[in-house]
Every structure is written in C-alpha cells, then in structure tokens.
Tab-separated table of C-alpha atoms in Angstrom:
chain	number	residue	atom	x	y	z
A	1	UNK	CA	13.711	-26.734	13.909
A	2	UNK	CA	11.772	-27.219	17.300
A	3	UNK	CA	11.945	-30.993	17.390
A	4	UNK	CA	15.083	-31.146	19.463
A	5	UNK	CA	13.526	-28.823	22.123
A	6	UNK	CA	10.305	-31.134	22.203
A	7	UNK	CA	12.422	-34.214	22.229
A	8	UNK	CA	14.431	-33.062	25.204
A	9	UNK	CA	11.223	-32.172	27.159
A	10	UNK	CA	9.843	-35.817	26.417
A	11	UNK	CA	13.190	-37.461	27.271
A	12	UNK	CA	13.100	-35.477	30.581
A	13	UNK	CA	9.590	-36.497	31.406
A	14	UNK	CA	10.195	-40.108	30.514
A	15	UNK	CA	13.468	-40.483	32.581
A	16	UNK	CA	11.768	-38.818	35.452
A	17	UNK	CA	8.776	-41.273	35.425
A	18	UNK	CA	11.143	-44.026	34.935
A	19	UNK	CA	13.108	-42.888	37.988
A	20	UNK	CA	10.285	-42.745	40.160
A	21	UNK	CA	8.962	-46.333	39.034
A	22	UNK	CA	12.396	-47.690	39.962
A	23	UNK	CA	12.284	-46.037	43.313
A	24	UNK	CA	9.002	-47.584	43.940
A	25	UNK	CA	7.094	-44.179	44.459
A	26	UNK	CA	4.591	-45.040	41.653
A	27	UNK	CA	0.791	-44.089	41.556
A	28	UNK	CA	-0.068	-40.465	40.867
A	29	UNK	CA	2.536	-38.715	42.883
A	30	UNK	CA	4.762	-36.651	40.566
A	31	UNK	CA	7.217	-34.183	41.583
A	32	UNK	CA	5.393	-31.041	41.930
A	33	UNK	CA	6.242	-28.182	39.642
A	34	UNK	CA	7.423	-30.213	36.952
A	35	UNK	CA	6.157	-30.533	33.364
A	36	UNK	CA	5.088	-34.156	34.239
A	37	UNK	CA	3.075	-32.871	37.137
A	38	UNK	CA	1.160	-30.371	34.936
A	39	UNK	CA	0.609	-32.789	32.214
A	40	UNK	CA	-0.810	-35.429	34.743
A	41	UNK	CA	-3.219	-32.768	36.102
A	42	UNK	CA	-4.346	-31.923	32.418
A	43	UNK	CA	-4.801	-35.784	31.809
A	44	UNK	CA	-6.994	-36.080	35.150
A	45	UNK	CA	-9.176	-33.035	34.036
A	46	UNK	CA	-9.752	-34.644	30.702
A	47	UNK	CA	-11.118	-37.749	32.436
A	48	UNK	CA	-8.067	-39.668	31.302
A	49	UNK	CA	-5.761	-41.751	33.309
A	50	UNK	CA	-3.986	-39.553	35.889
A	51	UNK	CA	-1.414	-42.173	36.971
A	52	UNK	CA	2.039	-42.328	35.792
A	53	UNK	CA	1.360	-44.994	33.629
A	54	UNK	CA	-1.133	-43.005	31.595
A	55	UNK	CA	1.396	-40.122	31.455
A	56	UNK	CA	4.126	-42.660	30.365
A	57	UNK	CA	1.847	-43.985	27.585
A	58	UNK	CA	1.112	-40.524	26.313
A	59	UNK	CA	4.882	-39.501	26.301
A	60	UNK	CA	6.038	-42.729	24.668
A	61	UNK	CA	3.325	-42.188	21.969
A	62	UNK	CA	4.447	-38.588	21.382
A	63	UNK	CA	8.035	-39.732	21.105
A	64	UNK	CA	7.033	-42.163	18.459
A	65	UNK	CA	4.965	-39.472	16.509
A	66	UNK	CA	7.905	-36.997	16.776
A	67	UNK	CA	10.584	-39.428	15.530
A	68	UNK	CA	8.193	-40.349	12.545
A	69	UNK	CA	8.101	-36.621	11.749
A	70	UNK	CA	11.683	-35.662	12.508
A	71	UNK	CA	13.349	-38.708	10.757
A	72	UNK	CA	17.189	-38.672	10.683
A	73	UNK	CA	17.329	-35.484	12.470
A	74	UNK	CA	17.173	-37.438	15.667
A	75	UNK	CA	19.871	-40.018	14.844
A	76	UNK	CA	22.194	-38.403	17.393
A	77	UNK	CA	19.407	-38.701	20.119
A	78	UNK	CA	18.801	-42.601	19.607
A	79	UNK	CA	21.164	-43.735	22.382
A	80	UNK	CA	19.164	-41.616	24.766
A	81	UNK	CA	15.775	-42.543	23.572
A	82	UNK	CA	16.180	-46.349	23.244
A	83	UNK	CA	16.944	-47.302	26.779
A	84	UNK	CA	13.835	-45.394	27.909
A	85	UNK	CA	11.596	-47.302	25.412
A	86	UNK	CA	13.299	-50.610	26.103
A	87	UNK	CA	12.863	-49.941	29.727
A	88	UNK	CA	9.064	-49.537	29.200
A	89	UNK	CA	8.931	-52.841	27.396
A	90	UNK	CA	11.024	-54.584	29.986
A	91	UNK	CA	8.905	-53.287	32.928
A	92	UNK	CA	7.087	-56.365	34.234
A	93	UNK	CA	4.533	-54.037	35.981
A	94	UNK	CA	3.609	-52.392	32.911
A	95	UNK	CA	0.066	-52.618	31.293
A	96	UNK	CA	-0.292	-54.248	27.907
A	97	UNK	CA	-1.384	-50.839	26.577
A	98	UNK	CA	1.859	-49.347	27.659
A	99	UNK	CA	4.077	-52.313	26.039
A	100	UNK	CA	2.090	-51.938	22.880
A	101	UNK	CA	2.606	-48.231	22.576
A	102	UNK	CA	6.374	-48.845	23.566
A	103	UNK	CA	6.675	-51.463	20.910
A	104	UNK	CA	4.979	-49.163	18.279
A	105	UNK	CA	7.497	-46.312	19.443
A	106	UNK	CA	10.474	-48.601	19.000
A	107	UNK	CA	9.438	-49.493	15.552
A	108	UNK	CA	8.761	-45.805	14.806
A	109	UNK	CA	12.255	-44.794	16.106
A	110	UNK	CA	14.175	-47.361	14.281
A	111	UNK	CA	12.342	-46.956	10.927
A	112	UNK	CA	12.704	-43.128	10.940
A	113	UNK	CA	16.378	-42.987	12.095
A	114	UNK	CA	17.447	-46.166	9.890
A	115	UNK	CA	19.314	-47.754	12.853
A	116	UNK	CA	18.084	-51.337	12.072
A	117	UNK	CA	19.860	-54.296	13.689
A	118	UNK	CA	21.972	-52.058	15.958
A	119	UNK	CA	19.366	-52.222	18.731
A	120	UNK	CA	19.795	-55.879	19.074
A	121	UNK	CA	23.573	-55.390	19.381
A	122	UNK	CA	23.331	-52.533	21.793
A	123	UNK	CA	20.568	-54.039	24.024
A	124	UNK	CA	20.915	-57.897	23.878
A	125	UNK	CA	18.055	-58.485	25.922
A	126	UNK	CA	15.653	-56.741	23.522
A	127	UNK	CA	14.886	-59.722	21.206
A	128	UNK	CA	14.160	-61.928	24.285
A	129	UNK	CA	11.743	-59.219	25.646
A	130	UNK	CA	10.046	-58.895	22.294
A	131	UNK	CA	9.672	-62.706	21.903
A	132	UNK	CA	8.332	-63.187	25.418
A	133	UNK	CA	5.824	-60.565	24.683
A	134	UNK	CA	4.835	-62.231	21.557
A	135	UNK	CA	3.936	-65.476	23.441
A	136	UNK	CA	1.136	-63.955	25.482
A	137	UNK	CA	-0.201	-61.142	23.282
A	138	UNK	CA	-3.510	-60.535	21.713
A	139	UNK	CA	-3.755	-60.604	17.875
A	140	UNK	CA	-3.360	-56.678	17.684
A	141	UNK	CA	-0.402	-56.739	19.864
A	142	UNK	CA	1.098	-59.648	17.944
A	143	UNK	CA	0.764	-57.743	14.636
A	144	UNK	CA	2.502	-54.669	16.298
A	145	UNK	CA	5.256	-56.786	17.742
A	146	UNK	CA	5.847	-58.700	14.498
A	147	UNK	CA	5.759	-55.269	12.494
A	148	UNK	CA	8.396	-53.952	14.873
A	149	UNK	CA	10.590	-57.160	14.545
A	150	UNK	CA	10.454	-56.719	10.820
A	151	UNK	CA	11.478	-53.233	10.993
A	152	UNK	CA	14.577	-54.052	13.369
A	153	UNK	CA	15.708	-56.462	10.581
A	154	UNK	CA	17.302	-59.798	10.770
A	155	UNK	CA	19.798	-60.941	13.382
A	156	UNK	CA	22.526	-63.424	12.625
A	157	UNK	CA	21.823	-66.573	14.730
A	158	UNK	CA	25.304	-66.667	15.803
A	159	UNK	CA	25.266	-63.081	17.108
A	160	UNK	CA	21.924	-63.964	18.983
A	161	UNK	CA	23.602	-66.918	20.680
A	162	UNK	CA	26.410	-64.561	21.887
A	163	UNK	CA	23.881	-61.986	23.109
A	164	UNK	CA	22.156	-64.828	24.994
A	165	UNK	CA	25.280	-65.971	26.549
A	166	UNK	CA	26.039	-62.290	27.622
A	167	UNK	CA	22.726	-62.070	29.132
A	168	UNK	CA	23.064	-65.154	31.164
A	169	UNK	CA	26.737	-64.195	32.219
A	170	UNK	CA	28.429	-67.191	30.210
A	171	UNK	CA	31.947	-66.640	29.367
A	172	UNK	CA	32.208	-63.380	31.478
A	173	UNK	CA	35.266	-65.052	33.365
A	174	UNK	CA	37.115	-65.693	30.110
A	175	UNK	CA	36.664	-62.011	28.937
A	176	UNK	CA	37.765	-60.566	32.303
A	177	UNK	CA	40.890	-62.527	32.372
C-alpha cells in the first residue's frame, strides 16, 4: 500500500537530480531542504559517495528493487519511470556503475510490469544506446546488458529500421506534409 508513496519520492529525487545535471550544476550541490539533500548528507556520513552521481545510483537501484517488489501495481507509472532511467543510460558523463545500475533497473521495471517491446517503440534511441554500451563494456556489464535486452524482447527489424530513420530525422518532411 505504500509503494506509490515511495515511488513518488524516488521519482521526485531522480527528476530533481536529472534537472540539475542538465543545467550543468552538478557536483554535490543539491537544493537545500530537499529529500535529495538529506540523502546526500547521509551518504557522506556513511563514507559513501556524496556526489549527485552516488545519489542517482542509489535512487536508481532502489527504484529497481521497488519495481521488482511491486510488480504490475506500477504499470500506470511506467511512462514516468522510463524517461528517467533511459536518461541515466544516455548520459554521456555517467560512470559505468551508474549505467550498469540503470540497465539493471530498466530490466527490473520491464520484467515486473510486463511492458516488453513497448520501450523500444516509445523510446526509439533505447536499442542504439544499449548496443553502444555493449561495445565497450566489461564482462559483468555485458552480461547485464544482454540480460536486459532479453527481457525487453525481440524487435521487428523493420520497426528498428523505422526507429533509426526517426532518430536521424529521415522522412520528417514527408510526415509533416
């Protein structure tokens, strides 16, 4: 019964950290008085990483665990969760640990909610991101990426070709008329 409240708090922290990264105000500077600020202070007292990256990793991992526990109860929240997780995957400045945790979280969300293949359709860049990560990953990272690709399911090659064309802007003038 409390999972949606916990999910709301986690999504608020993730969106807050993501916004700050996009604004370029990274580092350990978090808005004071927020839950994210409190969590960063706790992380620094434990001797953990006090940076936003460490917070981002912890929240992503918690989101993955929550989705595994909650199952289909989170189906209505998948459209809110996936952009934040995929954003962490696509972030070029992210550490390999953060990308690995984001990959694991993506797999857990898709597995527990049963929303297979649809992430490929809703986020055309997802397959490209995962395949690019696969190219320069360690064996443990490769195993997690391949596991997540397996959970996401098979994608029709024609659909993938259309997704790639959409990413590169091909055919946009024809659609816009």
